[in-house]
Short mmCIF file of N, CA, C and O in Angstrom, two decimals:
data_model
loop_
_atom_site.label_atom_id
_atom_site.label_comp_id
_atom_site.label_asym_id
_atom_site.label_seq_id
_atom_site.Cartn_x
_atom_site.Cartn_y
_atom_site.Cartn_z
N MET A 67 -36.87 50.38 -53.44
CA MET A 67 -36.86 48.78 -52.65
C MET A 67 -35.98 47.74 -53.23
O MET A 67 -35.42 47.33 -52.46
N GLU A 68 -35.87 47.65 -54.67
CA GLU A 68 -34.70 47.08 -54.87
C GLU A 68 -33.50 47.30 -54.12
O GLU A 68 -32.48 46.43 -53.92
N ASN A 69 -32.79 48.37 -54.36
CA ASN A 69 -31.80 48.97 -54.04
C ASN A 69 -31.47 48.69 -52.91
O ASN A 69 -30.22 47.92 -52.22
N GLN A 70 -32.56 48.73 -52.28
CA GLN A 70 -32.38 48.07 -50.23
C GLN A 70 -32.17 46.87 -50.17
O GLN A 70 -31.04 46.23 -49.32
N GLN A 71 -32.76 46.48 -50.82
CA GLN A 71 -32.82 44.65 -50.90
C GLN A 71 -31.70 44.02 -51.08
O GLN A 71 -30.94 43.49 -50.68
N LYS A 72 -30.90 44.74 -52.19
CA LYS A 72 -29.63 44.52 -52.74
C LYS A 72 -28.29 44.58 -51.98
O LYS A 72 -27.78 43.68 -51.57
N GLN A 73 -28.39 45.83 -51.24
CA GLN A 73 -27.74 46.08 -50.33
C GLN A 73 -27.37 45.56 -48.97
O GLN A 73 -26.74 44.87 -48.36
N THR A 74 -29.23 44.81 -48.49
CA THR A 74 -28.77 44.14 -47.61
C THR A 74 -28.24 42.65 -48.00
O THR A 74 -27.61 41.97 -46.95
N ILE A 75 -28.22 42.12 -49.26
CA ILE A 75 -27.80 40.57 -49.87
C ILE A 75 -26.41 41.04 -49.23
O ILE A 75 -25.53 40.07 -49.19
N ILE A 76 -26.09 42.11 -50.38
CA ILE A 76 -24.26 42.24 -49.97
C ILE A 76 -24.11 42.28 -48.66
O ILE A 76 -22.64 41.66 -48.40
N LEU A 77 -24.48 43.08 -47.79
CA LEU A 77 -24.56 42.95 -46.63
C LEU A 77 -24.02 41.77 -45.82
O LEU A 77 -22.97 41.07 -45.14
N TRP A 78 -25.00 40.60 -46.10
CA TRP A 78 -24.97 39.23 -45.37
C TRP A 78 -24.35 38.64 -46.03
O TRP A 78 -23.59 37.59 -45.32
N THR A 79 -24.11 38.82 -47.57
CA THR A 79 -22.66 37.97 -48.57
C THR A 79 -21.56 38.04 -47.43
O THR A 79 -20.85 37.49 -47.33
N LYS A 80 -21.21 39.83 -47.23
CA LYS A 80 -19.66 39.85 -46.70
C LYS A 80 -19.53 39.22 -45.27
O LYS A 80 -18.74 38.62 -45.14
N ARG A 81 -21.00 39.12 -44.58
CA ARG A 81 -20.65 38.70 -43.01
C ARG A 81 -20.40 37.49 -43.09
O ARG A 81 -19.69 36.81 -42.47
N VAL A 82 -21.25 36.47 -44.36
CA VAL A 82 -21.00 35.20 -44.19
C VAL A 82 -19.86 34.96 -44.59
O VAL A 82 -18.99 34.00 -44.37
N LEU A 83 -19.35 35.47 -45.48
CA LEU A 83 -17.92 35.36 -46.17
C LEU A 83 -17.00 35.53 -45.21
O LEU A 83 -15.76 34.93 -45.29
N GLY A 84 -16.84 36.83 -44.25
CA GLY A 84 -16.51 36.92 -43.50
C GLY A 84 -15.91 35.55 -42.57
O GLY A 84 -14.83 35.09 -41.89
N LEU A 85 -16.79 35.18 -41.86
CA LEU A 85 -17.19 34.31 -41.13
C LEU A 85 -16.49 33.20 -41.62
O LEU A 85 -15.72 32.29 -40.78
N LEU A 86 -16.70 32.36 -42.76
CA LEU A 86 -16.14 31.53 -43.24
C LEU A 86 -14.64 31.26 -43.63
O LEU A 86 -14.01 30.77 -43.38
N ALA A 87 -13.97 32.46 -43.78
CA ALA A 87 -13.09 33.10 -44.20
C ALA A 87 -11.97 32.67 -42.67
O ALA A 87 -10.86 31.96 -42.50
N ILE A 88 -12.82 33.40 -41.99
CA ILE A 88 -11.79 33.02 -40.66
C ILE A 88 -11.97 31.55 -39.73
O ILE A 88 -10.90 31.11 -39.57
N LEU A 89 -13.16 30.75 -40.00
CA LEU A 89 -13.44 29.18 -40.08
C LEU A 89 -12.21 28.38 -40.74
O LEU A 89 -11.44 27.71 -40.38
N VAL A 90 -11.93 29.13 -41.99
CA VAL A 90 -10.80 28.40 -43.08
C VAL A 90 -9.65 28.52 -42.47
O VAL A 90 -8.73 27.93 -42.48
N TRP A 91 -9.28 29.60 -42.57
CA TRP A 91 -7.98 30.06 -41.39
C TRP A 91 -7.74 29.45 -40.56
O TRP A 91 -6.81 28.92 -40.42
N GLY A 92 -8.75 29.51 -39.53
CA GLY A 92 -8.66 28.96 -38.31
C GLY A 92 -7.99 27.04 -38.77
O GLY A 92 -7.10 26.70 -37.69
N TYR A 93 -8.74 26.70 -39.74
CA TYR A 93 -8.36 24.97 -39.74
C TYR A 93 -6.77 25.14 -40.48
O TYR A 93 -6.13 24.39 -39.83
N ALA A 94 -6.89 25.56 -41.64
CA ALA A 94 -5.78 25.87 -41.55
C ALA A 94 -4.31 26.08 -40.81
O ALA A 94 -3.65 25.56 -41.01
N ILE A 95 -4.52 27.08 -39.80
CA ILE A 95 -3.17 27.28 -39.27
C ILE A 95 -3.51 26.01 -38.17
O ILE A 95 -2.46 25.57 -37.47
N ILE A 96 -4.59 25.69 -37.91
CA ILE A 96 -4.26 24.31 -36.76
C ILE A 96 -3.77 23.35 -37.39
O ILE A 96 -3.07 22.34 -37.09
N THR A 97 -4.13 23.40 -38.77
CA THR A 97 -3.33 21.78 -39.53
C THR A 97 -1.69 21.97 -39.46
O THR A 97 -1.39 21.03 -39.53
N ILE A 98 -1.42 23.07 -39.80
CA ILE A 98 -0.12 23.62 -40.11
C ILE A 98 0.53 23.46 -38.87
O ILE A 98 2.01 22.65 -38.76
N SER A 99 -0.02 23.54 -37.65
CA SER A 99 0.46 23.95 -36.38
C SER A 99 0.71 22.59 -35.69
O SER A 99 1.75 22.02 -34.74
N GLN A 100 0.15 21.55 -36.31
CA GLN A 100 -0.02 19.88 -35.83
C GLN A 100 1.02 19.30 -36.70
O GLN A 100 1.45 17.89 -36.51
N SER A 101 1.90 19.85 -37.66
CA SER A 101 2.76 19.39 -38.47
C SER A 101 3.72 19.28 -37.47
O SER A 101 3.94 20.02 -36.36
N PRO A 102 4.52 17.94 -37.64
CA PRO A 102 5.80 17.88 -36.39
C PRO A 102 6.92 18.43 -36.96
O PRO A 102 8.12 18.75 -36.40
N ALA A 103 7.01 19.48 -38.12
CA ALA A 103 8.03 20.33 -38.40
C ALA A 103 8.28 21.26 -37.69
O ALA A 103 7.33 21.49 -36.83
N PRO A 104 9.78 21.90 -37.33
CA PRO A 104 9.69 22.72 -36.58
C PRO A 104 8.90 24.26 -37.15
O PRO A 104 8.83 24.32 -38.44
N PHE A 105 9.22 25.14 -36.09
CA PHE A 105 8.00 26.41 -36.02
C PHE A 105 8.60 26.88 -37.28
O PHE A 105 7.96 27.76 -38.13
N ARG A 106 10.10 27.07 -37.55
CA ARG A 106 10.87 27.97 -38.69
C ARG A 106 10.10 27.42 -39.83
O ARG A 106 10.11 28.31 -40.72
N GLU A 107 9.93 26.31 -39.99
CA GLU A 107 9.35 25.70 -41.10
C GLU A 107 7.91 25.86 -41.54
O GLU A 107 7.31 25.47 -42.61
N GLN A 108 7.52 25.97 -40.73
CA GLN A 108 5.77 26.00 -40.27
C GLN A 108 5.48 27.76 -41.08
O GLN A 108 4.13 27.94 -41.56
N VAL A 109 6.50 28.97 -40.67
CA VAL A 109 6.01 30.06 -40.79
C VAL A 109 5.85 30.48 -42.27
O VAL A 109 4.47 31.23 -42.50
N PRO A 110 6.34 30.00 -42.62
CA PRO A 110 5.98 30.48 -44.18
C PRO A 110 4.66 29.99 -45.07
O PRO A 110 3.63 30.31 -45.68
N TYR A 111 4.30 28.53 -44.53
CA TYR A 111 3.29 28.43 -44.76
C TYR A 111 1.60 28.70 -43.83
O TYR A 111 0.69 29.33 -44.28
N CYS A 112 2.02 29.55 -43.03
CA CYS A 112 1.20 29.84 -42.16
C CYS A 112 1.02 31.47 -42.35
O CYS A 112 -0.11 31.85 -42.93
N MET A 113 2.18 32.10 -42.90
CA MET A 113 2.03 33.39 -43.71
C MET A 113 1.51 33.03 -45.22
O MET A 113 0.42 34.49 -45.11
N GLY A 114 1.68 32.29 -46.06
CA GLY A 114 1.13 32.21 -47.37
C GLY A 114 -0.44 32.00 -47.24
O GLY A 114 -0.85 32.72 -47.77
N SER A 115 -0.71 31.09 -46.48
CA SER A 115 -2.20 30.71 -46.05
C SER A 115 -2.92 32.04 -45.66
O SER A 115 -4.06 32.36 -46.20
N THR A 116 -2.58 32.42 -44.39
CA THR A 116 -3.36 33.75 -44.05
C THR A 116 -3.30 35.09 -45.20
O THR A 116 -4.55 35.73 -45.33
N MET A 117 -2.27 35.16 -46.07
CA MET A 117 -1.98 36.25 -47.15
C MET A 117 -3.35 35.60 -48.18
O MET A 117 -3.93 36.90 -48.62
N LEU A 118 -3.21 34.81 -48.44
CA LEU A 118 -3.96 33.55 -49.60
C LEU A 118 -5.62 34.18 -49.18
O LEU A 118 -6.34 34.52 -49.88
N ILE A 119 -5.86 33.65 -47.90
CA ILE A 119 -7.27 33.53 -47.89
C ILE A 119 -7.98 35.24 -47.34
O ILE A 119 -8.85 35.43 -47.96
N PHE A 120 -7.19 36.40 -46.78
CA PHE A 120 -7.94 37.45 -46.66
C PHE A 120 -7.61 38.05 -47.93
O PHE A 120 -8.07 38.87 -48.15
N GLY A 121 -6.40 37.50 -48.64
CA GLY A 121 -6.59 38.46 -49.43
C GLY A 121 -7.85 38.16 -51.09
O GLY A 121 -8.15 39.21 -51.42
N LEU A 122 -7.76 36.83 -50.97
CA LEU A 122 -9.35 36.88 -51.41
C LEU A 122 -10.42 37.11 -51.16
O LEU A 122 -11.63 38.00 -52.23
N LEU A 123 -10.44 37.71 -49.64
CA LEU A 123 -11.35 37.61 -48.98
C LEU A 123 -11.73 39.59 -49.16
O LEU A 123 -12.82 40.08 -49.28
N THR A 124 -10.61 40.29 -49.28
CA THR A 124 -10.65 41.59 -50.07
C THR A 124 -10.92 41.88 -51.06
O THR A 124 -11.83 42.55 -51.03
N MET A 125 -10.77 40.55 -51.56
CA MET A 125 -11.01 41.09 -53.60
C MET A 125 -12.13 40.97 -53.41
O MET A 125 -13.05 41.14 -54.37
N VAL A 126 -12.71 40.07 -52.90
CA VAL A 126 -14.39 39.87 -53.17
C VAL A 126 -15.08 40.59 -52.41
O VAL A 126 -16.37 41.25 -52.72
N TYR A 127 -14.79 41.39 -51.37
CA TYR A 127 -15.24 42.31 -50.84
C TYR A 127 -15.51 43.78 -51.63
O TYR A 127 -16.57 44.33 -51.83
N LYS A 128 -13.99 43.73 -52.48
CA LYS A 128 -14.10 45.11 -53.05
C LYS A 128 -14.94 44.61 -54.59
O LYS A 128 -15.69 45.71 -54.74
N GLY A 129 -15.34 43.63 -55.01
CA GLY A 129 -16.06 43.18 -55.91
C GLY A 129 -17.40 43.34 -55.48
O GLY A 129 -18.76 43.88 -56.22
N LEU A 130 -18.04 42.94 -54.40
CA LEU A 130 -19.46 43.22 -53.94
C LEU A 130 -19.58 44.70 -53.89
O LEU A 130 -20.67 45.23 -53.99
N GLU A 131 -18.45 45.49 -52.97
CA GLU A 131 -18.81 46.90 -52.86
C GLU A 131 -19.08 47.64 -54.32
O GLU A 131 -19.70 48.44 -54.57
N TYR A 132 -18.21 47.37 -55.58
CA TYR A 132 -18.41 47.87 -56.61
C TYR A 132 -19.69 47.85 -57.24
O TYR A 132 -20.19 48.47 -58.04
N TRP A 133 -19.97 46.08 -57.14
CA TRP A 133 -21.52 45.84 -57.21
C TRP A 133 -22.71 46.80 -57.13
O TRP A 133 -23.80 47.20 -57.42
N GLY A 134 -22.46 46.87 -55.63
CA GLY A 134 -23.68 47.62 -55.39
C GLY A 134 -23.58 49.12 -55.23
O GLY A 134 -24.56 49.91 -55.61
N GLU A 135 -22.27 49.68 -55.62
CA GLU A 135 -22.45 51.12 -56.05
C GLU A 135 -22.60 51.47 -57.42
O GLU A 135 -23.23 52.45 -57.87
N ASN A 136 -22.61 49.97 -58.27
CA ASN A 136 -23.04 50.68 -59.74
C ASN A 136 -24.17 50.23 -60.38
O ASN A 136 -24.19 49.40 -61.62
N THR A 137 -25.52 50.32 -59.35
CA THR A 137 -26.84 49.81 -60.01
C THR A 137 -27.74 50.71 -59.46
O THR A 137 -27.27 51.27 -58.51
#
């Protein structure tokens, strides 16, 4: 029973973190796109923020999977 509860917690944590990452990413993209700078100068910020946000999300997902498998 404990393992099933842990798997449920991990699943919902992943869902919430995924939604949070998408919201933060959307906010970052909207903020960057409202800059008066030309698109060519905005591209590195868009790419960098996307890579950072989803890289961190992937890292947390892998950590949660590792935690779920090793107990």
